[in-house]
């Protein structure tokens, strides 16, 4: 089968959506697919089926596929049903969930959101002034999804949010793929101590400040932070943890598993709604227990408390207690480590995910 993947240009070493696209592409090639990857929909030739990944050019891709009468499947790797991409209003320390985006609501988010004390004034002004064009684009994207042959979401919460935004029809839930290379222990330990690890953007919406506050309540525990971040929030973290905060900068996907295997526990305290958030899935594949907040999509859509992870309500004290349990209870640690890795192997391995996509391809072509 000839498959054309429309995806943004990027290396396979950085960015969750980009990594997922490359991982899926390699898995489908192993299953015998003839794949052409293009950056722009204008480059689409005449394949059997189109798979549009990520967000950029979604509207253009749908129009070209309709014009050429080509079957289109769209993978939604983020919350494109919200102008800010978060579905969270930052009225409180932990944010307040917002399920439906409106022009006035989006304007207030860009203008007043607590996280806006971290970007520059130029960014804040630009985001606020472009609220209406962003909302129009949101509506155009929802229309494009409705006119596609199939929509794939990477979590149950992502599906729910699209339905609230007006996307009907058949929406599949298929997780992002994780490479089997994460199952192989690199036998490299970067630290001598038992540390907790935070990966992803060091930002308000990712909950980096909450991870720091939780760790500050534990005795003798250090926090390793991997990823790009705003200097202002880094200073907030240092204020809470001092030398117990270790910033390692951006790490590419080929090296990140060294950090997973070197950590004792991995933290995933996102405030915004996560479409997936592959950091926790990679940690599970490495057999590392993760501690996550509940009810904001992503990890909490997949993992179960005290079986494959430890889940906490949005309370830093409760979150800190869950982290501490994994330092105090060896039996609990081993059970979650084992169960998480088995769950990840059954659900997130690239070949497993590729088979689910293959089933969707066959169903769409049959119709």
mmCIF file with all atom_site columns, C-alpha atoms in Angstrom, residues 159-340:
data_model
loop_
_atom_site.group_PDB
_atom_site.id
_atom_site.type_symbol
_atom_site.label_atom_id
_atom_site.label_alt_id
_atom_site.label_comp_id
_atom_site.label_asym_id
_atom_site.label_entity_id
_atom_site.label_seq_id
_atom_site.pdbx_PDB_ins_code
_atom_site.Cartn_x
_atom_site.Cartn_y
_atom_site.Cartn_z
_atom_site.occupancy
_atom_site.B_iso_or_equiv
_atom_site.pdbx_formal_charge
_atom_site.auth_seq_id
_atom_site.auth_comp_id
_atom_site.auth_asym_id
_atom_site.auth_atom_id
_atom_site.pdbx_PDB_model_num
ATOM 1   C CA . UNK A 1 159 ? -11.626 12.514 21.756 1.00 0.00 ? 159 UNK A CA 1
ATOM 2   C CA . UNK A 1 160 ? -14.019 14.011 24.302 1.00 0.00 ? 160 UNK A CA 1
ATOM 3   C CA . UNK A 1 161 ? -12.733 17.548 23.697 1.00 0.00 ? 161 UNK A CA 1
ATOM 4   C CA . UNK A 1 162 ? -13.078 17.204 19.918 1.00 0.00 ? 162 UNK A CA 1
ATOM 5   C CA . UNK A 1 163 ? -16.638 15.994 20.312 1.00 0.00 ? 163 UNK A CA 1
ATOM 6   C CA . UNK A 1 164 ? -17.457 18.978 22.527 1.00 0.00 ? 164 UNK A CA 1
ATOM 7   C CA . UNK A 1 165 ? -15.946 21.226 19.832 1.00 0.00 ? 165 UNK A CA 1
ATOM 8   C CA . UNK A 1 166 ? -18.341 19.755 17.278 1.00 0.00 ? 166 UNK A CA 1
ATOM 9   C CA . UNK A 1 167 ? -16.371 16.952 15.650 1.00 0.00 ? 167 UNK A CA 1
ATOM 10  C CA . UNK A 1 168 ? -18.687 14.038 14.941 1.00 0.00 ? 168 UNK A CA 1
ATOM 11  C CA . UNK A 1 169 ? -18.275 10.838 13.014 1.00 0.00 ? 169 UNK A CA 1
ATOM 12  C CA . UNK A 1 170 ? -15.927 7.999  13.799 1.00 0.00 ? 170 UNK A CA 1
ATOM 13  C CA . UNK A 1 171 ? -13.068 9.005  16.103 1.00 0.00 ? 171 UNK A CA 1
ATOM 14  C CA . UNK A 1 172 ? -10.549 6.305  17.019 1.00 0.00 ? 172 UNK A CA 1
ATOM 15  C CA . UNK A 1 173 ? -8.325  6.402  20.097 1.00 0.00 ? 173 UNK A CA 1
ATOM 16  C CA . UNK A 1 174 ? -4.820  5.122  19.357 1.00 0.00 ? 174 UNK A CA 1
ATOM 17  C CA . UNK A 1 175 ? -1.854  6.030  21.602 1.00 0.00 ? 175 UNK A CA 1
ATOM 18  C CA . UNK A 1 176 ? 1.409   7.454  20.399 1.00 0.00 ? 176 UNK A CA 1
ATOM 19  C CA . UNK A 1 177 ? 4.003   4.768  19.614 1.00 0.00 ? 177 UNK A CA 1
ATOM 20  C CA . UNK A 1 178 ? 7.121   4.251  21.725 1.00 0.00 ? 178 UNK A CA 1
ATOM 21  C CA . UNK A 1 179 ? 10.249  2.650  20.321 1.00 0.00 ? 179 UNK A CA 1
ATOM 22  C CA . UNK A 1 180 ? 11.254  -0.776 21.616 1.00 0.00 ? 180 UNK A CA 1
ATOM 23  C CA . UNK A 1 181 ? 14.721  0.686  22.230 1.00 0.00 ? 181 UNK A CA 1
ATOM 24  C CA . UNK A 1 182 ? 13.407  1.988  25.574 1.00 0.00 ? 182 UNK A CA 1
ATOM 25  C CA . UNK A 1 183 ? 13.181  -1.618 26.763 1.00 0.00 ? 183 UNK A CA 1
ATOM 26  C CA . UNK A 1 184 ? 16.952  -1.977 26.527 1.00 0.00 ? 184 UNK A CA 1
ATOM 27  C CA . UNK A 1 185 ? 18.816  -0.823 29.617 1.00 0.00 ? 185 UNK A CA 1
ATOM 28  C CA . UNK A 1 186 ? 21.757  1.336  28.475 1.00 0.00 ? 186 UNK A CA 1
ATOM 29  C CA . UNK A 1 187 ? 23.578  0.344  31.682 1.00 0.00 ? 187 UNK A CA 1
ATOM 30  C CA . UNK A 1 188 ? 24.482  3.999  32.136 1.00 0.00 ? 188 UNK A CA 1
ATOM 31  C CA . UNK A 1 189 ? 23.709  5.676  35.444 1.00 0.00 ? 189 UNK A CA 1
ATOM 32  C CA . UNK A 1 190 ? 24.151  9.421  35.387 1.00 0.00 ? 190 UNK A CA 1
ATOM 33  C CA . UNK A 1 191 ? 23.689  9.941  39.119 1.00 0.00 ? 191 UNK A CA 1
ATOM 34  C CA . UNK A 1 192 ? 24.788  8.102  42.243 1.00 0.00 ? 192 UNK A CA 1
ATOM 35  C CA . UNK A 1 193 ? 21.737  9.110  44.289 1.00 0.00 ? 193 UNK A CA 1
ATOM 36  C CA . UNK A 1 194 ? 18.066  8.187  44.100 1.00 0.00 ? 194 UNK A CA 1
ATOM 37  C CA . UNK A 1 195 ? 16.596  11.138 42.223 1.00 0.00 ? 195 UNK A CA 1
ATOM 38  C CA . UNK A 1 196 ? 13.233  12.117 40.787 1.00 0.00 ? 196 UNK A CA 1
ATOM 39  C CA . UNK A 1 197 ? 13.046  13.189 37.154 1.00 0.00 ? 197 UNK A CA 1
ATOM 40  C CA . UNK A 1 198 ? 10.924  15.796 35.397 1.00 0.00 ? 198 UNK A CA 1
ATOM 41  C CA . UNK A 1 199 ? 10.975  15.841 31.572 1.00 0.00 ? 199 UNK A CA 1
ATOM 42  C CA . UNK A 1 200 ? 9.349   18.171 29.072 1.00 0.00 ? 200 UNK A CA 1
ATOM 43  C CA . UNK A 1 201 ? 8.950   21.912 28.938 1.00 0.00 ? 201 UNK A CA 1
ATOM 44  C CA . UNK A 1 202 ? 9.931   23.582 32.213 1.00 0.00 ? 202 UNK A CA 1
ATOM 45  C CA . UNK A 1 203 ? 6.805   25.714 32.284 1.00 0.00 ? 203 UNK A CA 1
ATOM 46  C CA . UNK A 1 204 ? 3.705   26.560 34.290 1.00 0.00 ? 204 UNK A CA 1
ATOM 47  C CA . UNK A 1 205 ? 1.365   24.413 32.198 1.00 0.00 ? 205 UNK A CA 1
ATOM 48  C CA . UNK A 1 206 ? 3.657   21.386 32.547 1.00 0.00 ? 206 UNK A CA 1
ATOM 49  C CA . UNK A 1 207 ? 3.634   21.777 36.338 1.00 0.00 ? 207 UNK A CA 1
ATOM 50  C CA . UNK A 1 208 ? 7.386   22.174 36.783 1.00 0.00 ? 208 UNK A CA 1
ATOM 51  C CA . UNK A 1 209 ? 6.809   24.506 39.741 1.00 0.00 ? 209 UNK A CA 1
ATOM 52  C CA . UNK A 1 210 ? 4.498   21.943 41.376 1.00 0.00 ? 210 UNK A CA 1
ATOM 53  C CA . UNK A 1 211 ? 7.113   19.217 40.938 1.00 0.00 ? 211 UNK A CA 1
ATOM 54  C CA . UNK A 1 212 ? 9.622   21.475 42.688 1.00 0.00 ? 212 UNK A CA 1
ATOM 55  C CA . UNK A 1 213 ? 7.245   22.330 45.513 1.00 0.00 ? 213 UNK A CA 1
ATOM 56  C CA . UNK A 1 214 ? 6.408   18.653 46.071 1.00 0.00 ? 214 UNK A CA 1
ATOM 57  C CA . UNK A 1 215 ? 10.069  17.626 46.140 1.00 0.00 ? 215 UNK A CA 1
ATOM 58  C CA . UNK A 1 216 ? 10.833  20.457 48.579 1.00 0.00 ? 216 UNK A CA 1
ATOM 59  C CA . UNK A 1 217 ? 8.610   18.655 51.085 1.00 0.00 ? 217 UNK A CA 1
ATOM 60  C CA . UNK A 1 218 ? 10.757  15.505 50.934 1.00 0.00 ? 218 UNK A CA 1
ATOM 61  C CA . UNK A 1 219 ? 13.978  15.004 52.873 1.00 0.00 ? 219 UNK A CA 1
ATOM 62  C CA . UNK A 1 220 ? 17.179  14.496 50.922 1.00 0.00 ? 220 UNK A CA 1
ATOM 63  C CA . UNK A 1 221 ? 15.542  14.160 47.469 1.00 0.00 ? 221 UNK A CA 1
ATOM 64  C CA . UNK A 1 222 ? 16.824  16.014 44.433 1.00 0.00 ? 222 UNK A CA 1
ATOM 65  C CA . UNK A 1 223 ? 14.899  16.944 41.285 1.00 0.00 ? 223 UNK A CA 1
ATOM 66  C CA . UNK A 1 224 ? 16.456  16.570 37.838 1.00 0.00 ? 224 UNK A CA 1
ATOM 67  C CA . UNK A 1 225 ? 14.776  18.704 35.178 1.00 0.00 ? 225 UNK A CA 1
ATOM 68  C CA . UNK A 1 226 ? 15.250  17.926 31.501 1.00 0.00 ? 226 UNK A CA 1
ATOM 69  C CA . UNK A 1 227 ? 13.939  20.249 28.817 1.00 0.00 ? 227 UNK A CA 1
ATOM 70  C CA . UNK A 1 228 ? 13.714  23.820 27.674 1.00 0.00 ? 228 UNK A CA 1
ATOM 71  C CA . UNK A 1 229 ? 12.199  26.395 29.986 1.00 0.00 ? 229 UNK A CA 1
ATOM 72  C CA . UNK A 1 230 ? 11.613  30.023 30.861 1.00 0.00 ? 230 UNK A CA 1
ATOM 73  C CA . UNK A 1 231 ? 14.268  31.609 33.067 1.00 0.00 ? 231 UNK A CA 1
ATOM 74  C CA . UNK A 1 232 ? 11.644  33.113 35.362 1.00 0.00 ? 232 UNK A CA 1
ATOM 75  C CA . UNK A 1 233 ? 10.158  29.745 36.291 1.00 0.00 ? 233 UNK A CA 1
ATOM 76  C CA . UNK A 1 234 ? 13.639  28.273 36.656 1.00 0.00 ? 234 UNK A CA 1
ATOM 77  C CA . UNK A 1 235 ? 14.356  30.957 39.251 1.00 0.00 ? 235 UNK A CA 1
ATOM 78  C CA . UNK A 1 236 ? 11.136  30.014 41.066 1.00 0.00 ? 236 UNK A CA 1
ATOM 79  C CA . UNK A 1 237 ? 12.273  26.391 41.155 1.00 0.00 ? 237 UNK A CA 1
ATOM 80  C CA . UNK A 1 238 ? 15.736  27.303 42.459 1.00 0.00 ? 238 UNK A CA 1
ATOM 81  C CA . UNK A 1 239 ? 14.105  29.427 45.146 1.00 0.00 ? 239 UNK A CA 1
ATOM 82  C CA . UNK A 1 240 ? 12.219  26.343 46.355 1.00 0.00 ? 240 UNK A CA 1
ATOM 83  C CA . UNK A 1 241 ? 14.967  23.740 45.982 1.00 0.00 ? 241 UNK A CA 1
ATOM 84  C CA . UNK A 1 242 ? 18.329  25.508 45.828 1.00 0.00 ? 242 UNK A CA 1
ATOM 85  C CA . UNK A 1 243 ? 21.072  23.061 44.914 1.00 0.00 ? 243 UNK A CA 1
ATOM 86  C CA . UNK A 1 244 ? 18.567  20.190 44.954 1.00 0.00 ? 244 UNK A CA 1
ATOM 87  C CA . UNK A 1 245 ? 17.344  21.332 41.522 1.00 0.00 ? 245 UNK A CA 1
ATOM 88  C CA . UNK A 1 246 ? 19.525  20.051 38.684 1.00 0.00 ? 246 UNK A CA 1
ATOM 89  C CA . UNK A 1 247 ? 18.842  21.539 35.233 1.00 0.00 ? 247 UNK A CA 1
ATOM 90  C CA . UNK A 1 248 ? 20.146  19.376 32.387 1.00 0.00 ? 248 UNK A CA 1
ATOM 91  C CA . UNK A 1 249 ? 18.822  21.333 29.401 1.00 0.00 ? 249 UNK A CA 1
ATOM 92  C CA . UNK A 1 250 ? 17.373  19.821 26.253 1.00 0.00 ? 250 UNK A CA 1
ATOM 93  C CA . UNK A 1 251 ? 18.175  16.138 25.724 1.00 0.00 ? 251 UNK A CA 1
ATOM 94  C CA . UNK A 1 252 ? 17.452  14.381 22.439 1.00 0.00 ? 252 UNK A CA 1
ATOM 95  C CA . UNK A 1 253 ? 15.348  11.238 22.252 1.00 0.00 ? 253 UNK A CA 1
ATOM 96  C CA . UNK A 1 254 ? 18.316  8.954  21.753 1.00 0.00 ? 254 UNK A CA 1
ATOM 97  C CA . UNK A 1 255 ? 19.833  10.032 25.064 1.00 0.00 ? 255 UNK A CA 1
ATOM 98  C CA . UNK A 1 256 ? 16.739  10.591 27.183 1.00 0.00 ? 256 UNK A CA 1
ATOM 99  C CA . UNK A 1 257 ? 16.458  6.954  28.243 1.00 0.00 ? 257 UNK A CA 1
ATOM 100 C CA . UNK A 1 258 ? 19.778  7.352  30.083 1.00 0.00 ? 258 UNK A CA 1
ATOM 101 C CA . UNK A 1 259 ? 17.925  9.770  32.358 1.00 0.00 ? 259 UNK A CA 1
ATOM 102 C CA . UNK A 1 260 ? 14.912  7.495  32.787 1.00 0.00 ? 260 UNK A CA 1
ATOM 103 C CA . UNK A 1 261 ? 17.110  4.565  33.803 1.00 0.00 ? 261 UNK A CA 1
ATOM 104 C CA . UNK A 1 262 ? 19.129  6.809  36.129 1.00 0.00 ? 262 UNK A CA 1
ATOM 105 C CA . UNK A 1 263 ? 16.050  8.124  37.959 1.00 0.00 ? 263 UNK A CA 1
ATOM 106 C CA . UNK A 1 264 ? 14.209  6.452  40.807 1.00 0.00 ? 264 UNK A CA 1
ATOM 107 C CA . UNK A 1 265 ? 10.837  8.027  40.018 1.00 0.00 ? 265 UNK A CA 1
ATOM 108 C CA . UNK A 1 266 ? 9.524   10.081 37.079 1.00 0.00 ? 266 UNK A CA 1
ATOM 109 C CA . UNK A 1 267 ? 7.133   12.990 37.696 1.00 0.00 ? 267 UNK A CA 1
ATOM 110 C CA . UNK A 1 268 ? 4.377   14.072 35.321 1.00 0.00 ? 268 UNK A CA 1
ATOM 111 C CA . UNK A 1 269 ? 2.491   16.888 37.105 1.00 0.00 ? 269 UNK A CA 1
ATOM 112 C CA . UNK A 1 270 ? 0.917   18.665 34.127 1.00 0.00 ? 270 UNK A CA 1
ATOM 113 C CA . UNK A 1 271 ? -1.661  21.336 34.806 1.00 0.00 ? 271 UNK A CA 1
ATOM 114 C CA . UNK A 1 272 ? -2.979  21.573 31.260 1.00 0.00 ? 272 UNK A CA 1
ATOM 115 C CA . UNK A 1 273 ? -4.929  18.819 29.553 1.00 0.00 ? 273 UNK A CA 1
ATOM 116 C CA . UNK A 1 274 ? -2.415  16.482 27.992 1.00 0.00 ? 274 UNK A CA 1
ATOM 117 C CA . UNK A 1 275 ? -3.346  14.939 24.667 1.00 0.00 ? 275 UNK A CA 1
ATOM 118 C CA . UNK A 1 276 ? -0.854  12.175 25.550 1.00 0.00 ? 276 UNK A CA 1
ATOM 119 C CA . UNK A 1 277 ? 2.500   13.371 26.914 1.00 0.00 ? 277 UNK A CA 1
ATOM 120 C CA . UNK A 1 278 ? 4.916   10.696 25.790 1.00 0.00 ? 278 UNK A CA 1
ATOM 121 C CA . UNK A 1 279 ? 7.412   11.269 28.632 1.00 0.00 ? 279 UNK A CA 1
ATOM 122 C CA . UNK A 1 280 ? 5.384   9.156  31.057 1.00 0.00 ? 280 UNK A CA 1
ATOM 123 C CA . UNK A 1 281 ? 4.892   6.424  28.420 1.00 0.00 ? 281 UNK A CA 1
ATOM 124 C CA . UNK A 1 282 ? 8.633   6.252  27.747 1.00 0.00 ? 282 UNK A CA 1
ATOM 125 C CA . UNK A 1 283 ? 9.281   6.062  31.498 1.00 0.00 ? 283 UNK A CA 1
ATOM 126 C CA . UNK A 1 284 ? 6.821   3.171  31.804 1.00 0.00 ? 284 UNK A CA 1
ATOM 127 C CA . UNK A 1 285 ? 8.561   1.399  28.924 1.00 0.00 ? 285 UNK A CA 1
ATOM 128 C CA . UNK A 1 286 ? 11.800  1.715  30.929 1.00 0.00 ? 286 UNK A CA 1
ATOM 129 C CA . UNK A 1 287 ? 10.088  0.229  33.978 1.00 0.00 ? 287 UNK A CA 1
ATOM 130 C CA . UNK A 1 288 ? 10.190  3.460  35.960 1.00 0.00 ? 288 UNK A CA 1
ATOM 131 C CA . UNK A 1 289 ? 7.206   4.321  38.214 1.00 0.00 ? 289 UNK A CA 1
ATOM 132 C CA . UNK A 1 290 ? 5.542   7.637  37.421 1.00 0.00 ? 290 UNK A CA 1
ATOM 133 C CA . UNK A 1 291 ? 3.531   9.941  39.664 1.00 0.00 ? 291 UNK A CA 1
ATOM 134 C CA . UNK A 1 292 ? 0.844   11.922 37.859 1.00 0.00 ? 292 UNK A CA 1
ATOM 135 C CA . UNK A 1 293 ? -2.073  14.212 38.581 1.00 0.00 ? 293 UNK A CA 1
ATOM 136 C CA . UNK A 1 294 ? -5.527  12.838 37.891 1.00 0.00 ? 294 UNK A CA 1
ATOM 137 C CA . UNK A 1 295 ? -8.290  13.923 35.501 1.00 0.00 ? 295 UNK A CA 1
ATOM 138 C CA . UNK A 1 296 ? -6.414  16.046 32.974 1.00 0.00 ? 296 UNK A CA 1
ATOM 139 C CA . UNK A 1 297 ? -6.041  13.491 30.186 1.00 0.00 ? 297 UNK A CA 1
ATOM 140 C CA . UNK A 1 298 ? -2.792  11.930 29.020 1.00 0.00 ? 298 UNK A CA 1
ATOM 141 C CA . UNK A 1 299 ? -1.344  9.586  31.615 1.00 0.00 ? 299 UNK A CA 1
ATOM 142 C CA . UNK A 1 300 ? -4.499  9.534  33.743 1.00 0.00 ? 300 UNK A CA 1
ATOM 143 C CA . UNK A 1 301 ? -6.474  8.266  30.728 1.00 0.00 ? 301 UNK A CA 1
ATOM 144 C CA . UNK A 1 302 ? -4.270  5.184  30.585 1.00 0.00 ? 302 UNK A CA 1
ATOM 145 C CA . UNK A 1 303 ? -2.719  4.465  33.984 1.00 0.00 ? 303 UNK A CA 1
ATOM 146 C CA . UNK A 1 304 ? -4.410  3.086  37.099 1.00 0.00 ? 304 UNK A CA 1
ATOM 147 C CA . UNK A 1 305 ? -3.579  4.102  40.642 1.00 0.00 ? 305 UNK A CA 1
ATOM 148 C CA . UNK A 1 306 ? -1.397  1.622  42.544 1.00 0.00 ? 306 UNK A CA 1
ATOM 149 C CA . UNK A 1 307 ? -1.353  -0.730 39.536 1.00 0.00 ? 307 UNK A CA 1
ATOM 150 C CA . UNK A 1 308 ? 0.630   0.979  36.784 1.00 0.00 ? 308 UNK A CA 1
ATOM 151 C CA . UNK A 1 309 ? 1.358   4.346  38.463 1.00 0.00 ? 309 UNK A CA 1
ATOM 152 C CA . UNK A 1 310 ? 0.554   6.491  41.465 1.00 0.00 ? 310 UNK A CA 1
ATOM 153 C CA . UNK A 1 311 ? -2.110  9.114  40.819 1.00 0.00 ? 311 UNK A CA 1
ATOM 154 C CA . UNK A 1 312 ? -2.797  12.155 42.963 1.00 0.00 ? 312 UNK A CA 1
ATOM 155 C CA . UNK A 1 313 ? -5.498  14.793 43.139 1.00 0.00 ? 313 UNK A CA 1
ATOM 156 C CA . UNK A 1 314 ? -4.397  18.353 42.434 1.00 0.00 ? 314 UNK A CA 1
ATOM 157 C CA . UNK A 1 315 ? -2.760  18.963 45.799 1.00 0.00 ? 315 UNK A CA 1
ATOM 158 C CA . UNK A 1 316 ? 0.999   19.325 46.240 1.00 0.00 ? 316 UNK A CA 1
ATOM 159 C CA . UNK A 1 317 ? 0.994   17.702 49.697 1.00 0.00 ? 317 UNK A CA 1
ATOM 160 C CA . UNK A 1 318 ? -0.848  14.657 48.361 1.00 0.00 ? 318 UNK A CA 1
ATOM 161 C CA . UNK A 1 319 ? 1.477   14.541 45.353 1.00 0.00 ? 319 UNK A CA 1
ATOM 162 C CA . UNK A 1 320 ? 4.534   14.625 47.618 1.00 0.00 ? 320 UNK A CA 1
ATOM 163 C CA . UNK A 1 321 ? 3.104   11.771 49.693 1.00 0.00 ? 321 UNK A CA 1
ATOM 164 C CA . UNK A 1 322 ? 2.787   9.597  46.578 1.00 0.00 ? 322 UNK A CA 1
ATOM 165 C CA . UNK A 1 323 ? 6.408   10.279 45.643 1.00 0.00 ? 323 UNK A CA 1
ATOM 166 C CA . UNK A 1 324 ? 7.531   9.409  49.166 1.00 0.00 ? 324 UNK A CA 1
ATOM 167 C CA . UNK A 1 325 ? 5.692   6.073  49.017 1.00 0.00 ? 325 UNK A CA 1
ATOM 168 C CA . UNK A 1 326 ? 7.944   4.984  46.159 1.00 0.00 ? 326 UNK A CA 1
ATOM 169 C CA . UNK A 1 327 ? 11.010  5.682  48.299 1.00 0.00 ? 327 UNK A CA 1
ATOM 170 C CA . UNK A 1 328 ? 9.616   3.929  51.382 1.00 0.00 ? 328 UNK A CA 1
ATOM 171 C CA . UNK A 1 329 ? 7.822   0.856  49.988 1.00 0.00 ? 329 UNK A CA 1
ATOM 172 C CA . UNK A 1 330 ? 10.062  -1.437 47.930 1.00 0.00 ? 330 UNK A CA 1
ATOM 173 C CA . UNK A 1 331 ? 7.274   -3.931 47.218 1.00 0.00 ? 331 UNK A CA 1
ATOM 174 C CA . UNK A 1 332 ? 5.024   -1.182 45.857 1.00 0.00 ? 332 UNK A CA 1
ATOM 175 C CA . UNK A 1 333 ? 7.891   0.179  43.776 1.00 0.00 ? 333 UNK A CA 1
ATOM 176 C CA . UNK A 1 334 ? 8.675   -3.212 42.223 1.00 0.00 ? 334 UNK A CA 1
ATOM 177 C CA . UNK A 1 335 ? 5.002   -3.971 41.509 1.00 0.00 ? 335 UNK A CA 1
ATOM 178 C CA . UNK A 1 336 ? 4.340   -0.678 39.747 1.00 0.00 ? 336 UNK A CA 1
ATOM 179 C CA . UNK A 1 337 ? 7.627   -0.873 37.864 1.00 0.00 ? 337 UNK A CA 1
ATOM 180 C CA . UNK A 1 338 ? 6.806   -4.342 36.545 1.00 0.00 ? 338 UNK A CA 1
ATOM 181 C CA . UNK A 1 339 ? 3.148   -3.613 35.762 1.00 0.00 ? 339 UNK A CA 1
ATOM 182 C CA . UNK A 1 340 ? 3.909   -0.298 34.057 1.00 0.00 ? 340 UNK A CA 1
#
